[in-house]
CSV table of C-alpha atoms and ligand atoms in Angstrom, one decimal:
chain,number,residue,atom,x,y,z
Y,1,UNK,CA,-14.4,-11.7,-21.4
Y,2,UNK,CA,-13.4,-8.6,-19.4
Y,3,UNK,CA,-11.6,-9.8,-16.3
Y,4,UNK,CA,-12.5,-6.8,-14.0
Y,5,UNK,CA,-16.1,-6.2,-15.2
Y,6,UNK,CA,-18.2,-4.6,-12.4
Y,7,UNK,CA,-15.2,-4.0,-10.1
Y,8,UNK,CA,-14.2,-0.7,-8.6
Y,9,UNK,CA,-10.4,0.0,-8.3
Y,10,UNK,CA,-8.6,2.6,-6.4
Y,11,UNK,CA,-5.1,3.2,-7.8
Y,12,UNK,CA,-2.6,5.5,-6.1
Y,13,UNK,CA,-0.1,7.5,-8.3
Y,14,UNK,CA,-1.7,7.0,-11.7
Y,15,UNK,CA,-0.7,10.1,-13.6
Y,16,UNK,CA,2.5,8.6,-14.9
Y,17,UNK,CA,4.5,5.4,-15.5
Y,18,UNK,CA,3.3,2.2,-14.1
Y,19,UNK,CA,0.2,3.6,-12.3
Y,20,UNK,CA,-1.1,5.2,-15.6
Y,21,UNK,CA,-0.6,1.8,-17.3
Y,22,UNK,CA,-2.6,0.1,-14.6
Y,23,UNK,CA,-5.4,2.6,-14.9
Y,24,UNK,CA,-5.6,2.2,-18.7
Y,25,UNK,CA,-5.6,-1.6,-18.6
Y,26,UNK,CA,-8.0,-1.8,-15.7
Y,27,UNK,CA,-10.4,0.4,-17.7
Y,28,UNK,CA,-10.1,-1.8,-20.8
Y,29,UNK,CA,-10.8,-4.8,-18.5
Y,30,UNK,CA,-14.1,-3.3,-17.4
Y,31,UNK,CA,-13.1,-1.8,-14.0
Y,32,UNK,CA,-14.3,1.6,-12.8
Y,33,UNK,CA,-11.3,3.6,-11.8
Y,34,UNK,CA,-10.6,6.0,-9.0
Y,35,UNK,CA,-7.0,7.2,-9.0
Y,36,UNK,CA,-4.8,9.6,-7.1
Y,37,UNK,CA,-1.8,11.8,-7.8
Y,38,UNK,CA,0.4,14.2,-5.9
Y,39,UNK,CA,0.7,17.4,-8.0
Y,40,UNK,CA,0.1,16.6,-11.7
Y,41,UNK,CA,-3.3,18.2,-12.1
Y,42,UNK,CA,-3.1,18.5,-15.9
Y,43,UNK,CA,-2.0,14.9,-16.4
Y,44,UNK,CA,-4.8,13.7,-14.2
Y,45,UNK,CA,-7.3,15.6,-16.3
Y,46,UNK,CA,-5.8,14.2,-19.5
Y,47,UNK,CA,-6.2,10.6,-18.1
Y,48,UNK,CA,-9.8,11.3,-17.0
Y,49,UNK,CA,-10.6,12.6,-20.5
Y,50,UNK,CA,-8.8,9.8,-22.3
Y,51,UNK,CA,-10.6,7.0,-20.3
Y,52,UNK,CA,-14.0,8.6,-19.6
Y,53,UNK,CA,-15.4,7.1,-22.9
Y,54,UNK,CA,-14.3,3.7,-21.7
Y,55,UNK,CA,-15.3,3.6,-18.0
Y,56,UNK,CA,-16.3,5.7,-15.0
Y,57,UNK,CA,-13.1,7.4,-13.9
Y,58,UNK,CA,-12.2,10.1,-11.4
Y,59,UNK,CA,-8.8,11.5,-10.3
Y,60,UNK,CA,-8.2,12.8,-6.7
Y,61,UNK,CA,-5.3,15.0,-5.7
Y,62,UNK,CA,-4.4,13.3,-2.4
Y,63,UNK,CA,-1.1,12.7,-0.6
Y,64,UNK,CA,-0.8,9.0,0.1
Y,65,UNK,CA,1.7,9.6,2.8
Y,66,UNK,CA,-0.9,11.7,4.8
Y,67,UNK,CA,-3.0,9.4,7.1
Y,68,UNK,CA,-6.0,11.8,7.4
Y,69,UNK,CA,-6.0,12.5,3.6
Y,70,UNK,CA,-6.1,8.7,2.9
Y,71,UNK,CA,-9.2,8.3,5.1
Y,72,UNK,CA,-10.9,11.3,3.5
Y,73,UNK,CA,-10.0,9.9,0.0
Y,74,UNK,CA,-11.6,6.5,0.7
Y,75,UNK,CA,-14.7,8.2,2.1
Y,76,UNK,CA,-15.0,10.3,-1.1
Y,77,UNK,CA,-14.4,7.3,-3.4
Y,78,UNK,CA,-17.0,5.3,-1.5
Y,79,UNK,CA,-19.5,8.1,-1.9
Y,80,UNK,CA,-18.8,8.4,-5.6
Y,81,UNK,CA,-18.4,4.7,-6.6
Y,82,UNK,CA,-20.3,2.9,-3.8
Y,83,UNK,CA,-17.5,0.3,-3.2
Y,84,UNK,CA,-13.8,-0.5,-3.5
Y,85,UNK,CA,-13.0,-4.0,-4.7
Y,86,UNK,CA,-9.3,-3.5,-5.6
Y,87,UNK,CA,-6.7,-1.2,-4.0
Y,88,UNK,CA,-3.4,-0.8,-5.8
Y,89,UNK,CA,-0.9,0.9,-3.6
Y,90,UNK,CA,1.4,2.1,-6.5
Y,91,UNK,CA,2.5,5.6,-5.5
Y,92,UNK,CA,6.2,5.6,-4.7
Y,93,UNK,CA,9.4,7.8,-5.1
Y,94,UNK,CA,13.2,7.5,-4.9
Y,95,UNK,CA,15.8,9.7,-3.3
Y,96,UNK,CA,19.0,7.7,-4.0
Y,97,UNK,CA,22.3,8.2,-2.4
Y,98,UNK,CA,25.1,6.2,-0.7
Y,99,UNK,CA,24.4,5.8,3.0
Y,100,UNK,CA,27.4,8.0,3.7
Y,101,UNK,CA,25.7,10.9,2.0
Y,102,UNK,CA,22.1,10.1,2.7
Y,103,UNK,CA,20.4,12.7,4.9
Y,104,UNK,CA,17.9,11.9,7.6
Y,105,UNK,CA,15.4,13.8,5.7
Y,106,UNK,CA,15.8,11.6,2.6
Y,107,UNK,CA,15.4,8.5,4.7
Y,108,UNK,CA,12.2,9.9,6.4
Y,109,UNK,CA,10.7,11.1,3.2
Y,110,UNK,CA,11.1,7.7,1.4
Y,111,UNK,CA,9.7,5.7,4.3
Y,112,UNK,CA,6.8,8.1,4.6
Y,113,UNK,CA,5.9,8.1,0.9
Y,114,UNK,CA,6.6,4.5,0.1
Y,115,UNK,CA,5.7,2.6,3.3
Y,116,UNK,CA,3.4,4.9,5.4
Y,117,UNK,CA,1.3,5.3,2.3
Y,118,UNK,CA,0.6,1.6,2.1
Y,119,UNK,CA,-0.4,1.5,5.7
Y,120,UNK,CA,-2.6,4.6,5.3
Y,121,UNK,CA,-4.6,3.4,2.3
Y,122,UNK,CA,-4.9,-0.2,3.4
Y,123,UNK,CA,-6.1,0.9,6.8
Y,124,UNK,CA,-8.7,3.1,5.2
Y,125,UNK,CA,-10.0,0.5,2.7
Y,126,UNK,CA,-10.3,-2.5,5.0
Y,127,UNK,CA,-13.5,-1.3,6.7
Y,128,UNK,CA,-15.5,-1.3,3.5
Y,129,UNK,CA,-13.8,-4.4,2.2
Y,130,UNK,CA,-14.5,-6.3,5.5
Y,131,UNK,CA,-18.2,-5.2,5.2
Y,132,UNK,CA,-18.3,-6.5,1.6
Y,133,UNK,CA,-16.5,-9.7,2.7
Y,134,UNK,CA,-14.3,-9.3,-0.4
Y,135,UNK,CA,-11.3,-7.4,-1.6
Y,136,UNK,CA,-7.9,-7.5,-3.3
Y,137,UNK,CA,-5.0,-5.3,-2.2
Y,138,UNK,CA,-2.0,-5.1,-4.5
Y,139,UNK,CA,1.1,-3.4,-3.2
Y,140,UNK,CA,3.9,-2.2,-5.5
Y,141,UNK,CA,7.3,-3.2,-4.1
Y,142,UNK,CA,10.4,-3.7,-6.2
Y,143,UNK,CA,13.1,-6.3,-6.9
Y,144,UNK,CA,15.3,-3.9,-4.8
Y,145,UNK,CA,13.1,-4.6,-1.8
Y,146,UNK,CA,13.9,-8.3,-2.3
Y,147,UNK,CA,17.6,-8.1,-3.1
Y,148,UNK,CA,18.8,-4.7,-1.8
Y,149,UNK,CA,20.7,-2.2,-3.9
Y,150,UNK,CA,23.8,0.0,-3.2
Y,151,UNK,CA,22.8,3.6,-3.2
Y,152,UNK,CA,19.1,2.8,-2.4
Y,153,UNK,CA,19.2,1.8,1.3
Y,154,UNK,CA,16.1,4.0,2.0
Y,155,UNK,CA,14.1,2.8,-1.0
Y,156,UNK,CA,15.1,-0.9,-0.5
Y,157,UNK,CA,14.1,-0.7,3.2
Y,158,UNK,CA,10.7,0.9,2.3
Y,159,UNK,CA,10.0,-1.7,-0.3
Y,160,UNK,CA,11.1,-4.6,1.9
Y,161,UNK,CA,8.8,-3.1,4.5
Y,162,UNK,CA,6.0,-3.3,2.0
Y,163,UNK,CA,6.6,-7.1,1.6
Y,164,UNK,CA,6.4,-7.7,5.3
Y,165,UNK,CA,3.3,-5.6,5.5
Y,166,UNK,CA,1.7,-7.5,2.6
Y,167,UNK,CA,2.3,-10.9,4.1
Y,168,UNK,CA,1.0,-9.8,7.5
Y,169,UNK,CA,-2.2,-8.4,6.0
Y,170,UNK,CA,-2.8,-11.6,4.0
Y,171,UNK,CA,-2.6,-13.5,7.3
Y,172,UNK,CA,-4.8,-11.1,9.2
Y,173,UNK,CA,-7.5,-10.7,6.6
Y,174,UNK,CA,-7.6,-14.0,4.7
Y,175,UNK,CA,-10.6,-15.2,6.9
Y,176,UNK,CA,-12.5,-12.1,5.7
Y,177,UNK,CA,-11.9,-13.0,2.0
Y,178,UNK,CA,-9.5,-10.1,1.6
Y,179,UNK,CA,-6.4,-11.0,-0.4
Y,180,UNK,CA,-3.1,-9.0,-0.2
Y,181,UNK,CA,-0.2,-9.5,-2.7
Y,182,UNK,CA,2.8,-7.6,-3.8
Y,183,UNK,CA,4.3,-7.1,-7.2
Y,184,UNK,CA,8.1,-6.6,-7.5
Y,185,UNK,CA,8.9,-4.9,-10.8
Y,186,UNK,CA,12.4,-5.0,-12.1
Y,187,UNK,CA,13.6,-2.4,-14.6
Y,188,UNK,CA,10.5,-0.8,-16.1
Y,189,UNK,CA,10.9,1.7,-18.9
Y,190,UNK,CA,8.9,4.9,-18.0
Y,191,UNK,CA,9.3,8.6,-18.8
Y,192,UNK,CA,11.9,8.7,-16.1
Y,193,UNK,CA,14.2,6.1,-17.7
Y,194,UNK,CA,13.6,7.6,-21.2
Y,195,UNK,CA,15.6,10.6,-20.0
Y,196,UNK,CA,18.6,8.4,-19.2
Y,197,UNK,CA,21.7,7.8,-21.4
Y,198,UNK,CA,20.7,5.2,-24.1
Y,199,UNK,CA,24.0,3.3,-23.6
Y,200,UNK,CA,23.4,2.9,-19.9
Y,201,UNK,CA,19.9,1.7,-20.5
Y,202,UNK,CA,21.0,-0.8,-23.2
Y,203,UNK,CA,23.5,-2.2,-20.7
Y,204,UNK,CA,20.6,-2.8,-18.2
Y,205,UNK,CA,18.5,-4.4,-21.0
Y,206,UNK,CA,21.4,-6.8,-21.9
Y,207,UNK,CA,21.7,-8.0,-18.3
Y,208,UNK,CA,18.0,-9.2,-18.3
Y,209,UNK,CA,17.3,-12.8,-19.3
Y,210,UNK,CA,14.4,-11.6,-21.6
Y,211,UNK,CA,16.7,-9.0,-23.1
Y,212,UNK,CA,14.4,-6.0,-22.7
Y,213,UNK,CA,13.2,-3.6,-20.1
Y,214,UNK,CA,9.6,-4.1,-18.9
Y,215,UNK,CA,6.8,-1.9,-20.0
Y,216,UNK,CA,4.1,-0.4,-17.7
Y,217,UNK,CA,1.6,-2.8,-19.2
Y,218,UNK,CA,3.7,-5.8,-18.2
Y,219,UNK,CA,3.2,-4.7,-14.5
Y,220,UNK,CA,-0.4,-3.7,-15.2
Y,221,UNK,CA,-1.3,-7.2,-16.6
Y,222,UNK,CA,0.0,-8.8,-13.4
Y,223,UNK,CA,-2.2,-6.3,-11.5
Y,224,UNK,CA,-5.2,-7.4,-13.6
Y,225,UNK,CA,-4.5,-11.0,-12.6
Y,226,UNK,CA,-4.1,-10.3,-8.9
Y,227,UNK,CA,-7.2,-8.0,-8.9
Y,228,UNK,CA,-9.4,-10.5,-10.7
Y,229,UNK,CA,-11.1,-13.8,-9.7
Y,230,UNK,CA,-8.4,-15.6,-11.7
Y,231,UNK,CA,-6.2,-15.3,-8.6
Y,232,UNK,CA,-8.9,-16.0,-6.0
Y,233,UNK,CA,-6.7,-18.6,-4.2
Y,234,UNK,CA,-3.6,-16.5,-4.2
Y,235,UNK,CA,-2.7,-14.3,-1.2
Y,236,UNK,CA,0.5,-13.2,0.7
Y,237,UNK,CA,2.7,-13.6,-2.4
Y,238,UNK,CA,5.3,-11.5,-4.1
Y,239,UNK,CA,5.2,-11.7,-7.9
Y,240,UNK,CA,8.4,-10.6,-9.6
Y,241,UNK,CA,7.7,-8.9,-12.9
Y,242,UNK,CA,11.3,-8.5,-14.0
Y,243,UNK,CA,12.1,-10.5,-17.2
Y,244,UNK,CA,13.9,-13.1,-15.1
Y,245,UNK,CA,16.3,-10.5,-13.6
Y,246,UNK,CA,16.2,-12.0,-10.1
Y,247,UNK,CA,16.4,-15.6,-11.2
A,301,NAP,N1,9.8,2.3,-12.8
A,301,NAP,C1,10.5,1.2,-12.4
A,301,NAP,O1,11.4,0.7,-13.0
A,301,NAP,C2,10.0,0.6,-11.0
A,301,NAP,C3,10.7,-0.6,-10.6
A,301,NAP,C4,10.3,-1.2,-9.4
A,301,NAP,C5,9.3,-0.6,-8.7
A,301,NAP,N2,8.7,0.5,-9.1
A,301,NAP,C6,7.6,1.1,-8.2
A,301,NAP,O2,6.4,1.2,-9.0
A,301,NAP,C7,5.7,2.4,-8.6
A,301,NAP,C8,5.4,3.3,-9.7
A,301,NAP,O3,6.7,3.7,-10.3
A,301,NAP,P1,6.8,4.6,-11.6
A,301,NAP,O4,8.2,4.5,-12.0
A,301,NAP,O5,5.7,4.4,-12.4
A,301,NAP,O6,6.7,6.1,-10.9
A,301,NAP,P2,6.5,7.5,-11.5
A,301,NAP,O7,6.5,7.5,-13.0
A,301,NAP,O8,7.5,8.4,-10.9
A,301,NAP,O9,5.0,7.9,-11.0
A,301,NAP,C9,4.8,8.1,-9.7
A,301,NAP,C10,3.3,8.3,-9.4
A,301,NAP,O10,3.1,8.4,-8.0
A,301,NAP,C11,2.5,9.7,-7.7
A,301,NAP,N3,2.9,10.1,-6.4
A,301,NAP,C12,4.2,10.3,-6.0
A,301,NAP,N4,4.1,10.7,-4.7
A,301,NAP,C13,2.8,10.6,-4.3
A,301,NAP,C14,2.1,10.8,-3.0
A,301,NAP,N5,2.8,11.2,-1.9
A,301,NAP,N6,0.8,10.7,-3.0
A,301,NAP,C15,0.1,10.3,-4.1
A,301,NAP,N7,0.7,10.1,-5.3
A,301,NAP,C16,2.0,10.2,-5.4
A,301,NAP,C17,2.9,10.6,-8.8
A,301,NAP,O11,2.0,11.7,-8.9
A,301,NAP,P3,2.4,13.1,-9.6
A,301,NAP,O12,2.5,12.9,-11.1
A,301,NAP,O13,1.3,14.0,-9.2
A,301,NAP,O14,3.8,13.4,-9.0
A,301,NAP,C18,2.8,9.7,-10.0
A,301,NAP,O15,1.5,9.5,-10.5
A,301,NAP,C19,6.5,3.0,-7.4
A,301,NAP,O16,6.0,2.5,-6.2
A,301,NAP,C20,7.9,2.5,-7.7
A,301,NAP,O17,8.7,2.4,-6.5
A,301,NAP,C21,9.0,1.2,-10.2
């Protein structure tokens, strides 16, 4: 049985890493997929081509941190796909530095891209979801948003903000049958981490109870659960996908 058969998902930031993994697994599980990206036009085309034999899929170049662009995007997705059942607010970036050296610009950029984006997209999708009396919103936070991390005060604050936002939306929109949950990945091995020194990465793996880094599909499978009817009585939660790291 395909867990997302007949559903339409909008996923932000799906040209790489976790977002790409979510798009692939959502397509395999029967969802139609609208996805966004910031600048990777070629990678977006590759993903469209790769999955077009599996499902209806379309990529949109749209800056999630831009309020007006988010509204326009949702209007376009509604015109193309007719509905949005699942929103995955995945797009996110880092600009790490110790607070002593962190510029105001690095603070503002991270809050705008990681937190404003979640507000922008959620605000845009709730109208069609309220009309449909159904919806699942999944926000990508991080273990760093739960625990904090030296050198990532901007990122941790943005991700902690996502958790507060998630819980509030779950409370506001539960009566409309709209669920809102967050996923907190730990150390997920993506193209970004592949570029790091192997010894450093092995050290991180050794510190995780399950003794490995996560894969994008580990996070994507949690998104399938939260997007599907399997989780129809779950809202306002933060699910750590971290191999036991925060335990
Ligand atoms: N990787 C980890 O270990 C980890 C751990 C905890 C949480 N997370 C969270 O998981 C999410 C995905 O992380 P990742 O490592 O997979 O990231 P990634 O590989 O760097 O990919 C980021 C994606 O977001 C898109 N994007 C960036 N800024 C955007 C914007 N303003 N508007 C629209 N799209 C934008 C990028 O598009 P372009 O390709 O066009 O730039 C790309 O598709 C993030 O929210 C991150 O904070 C990751």
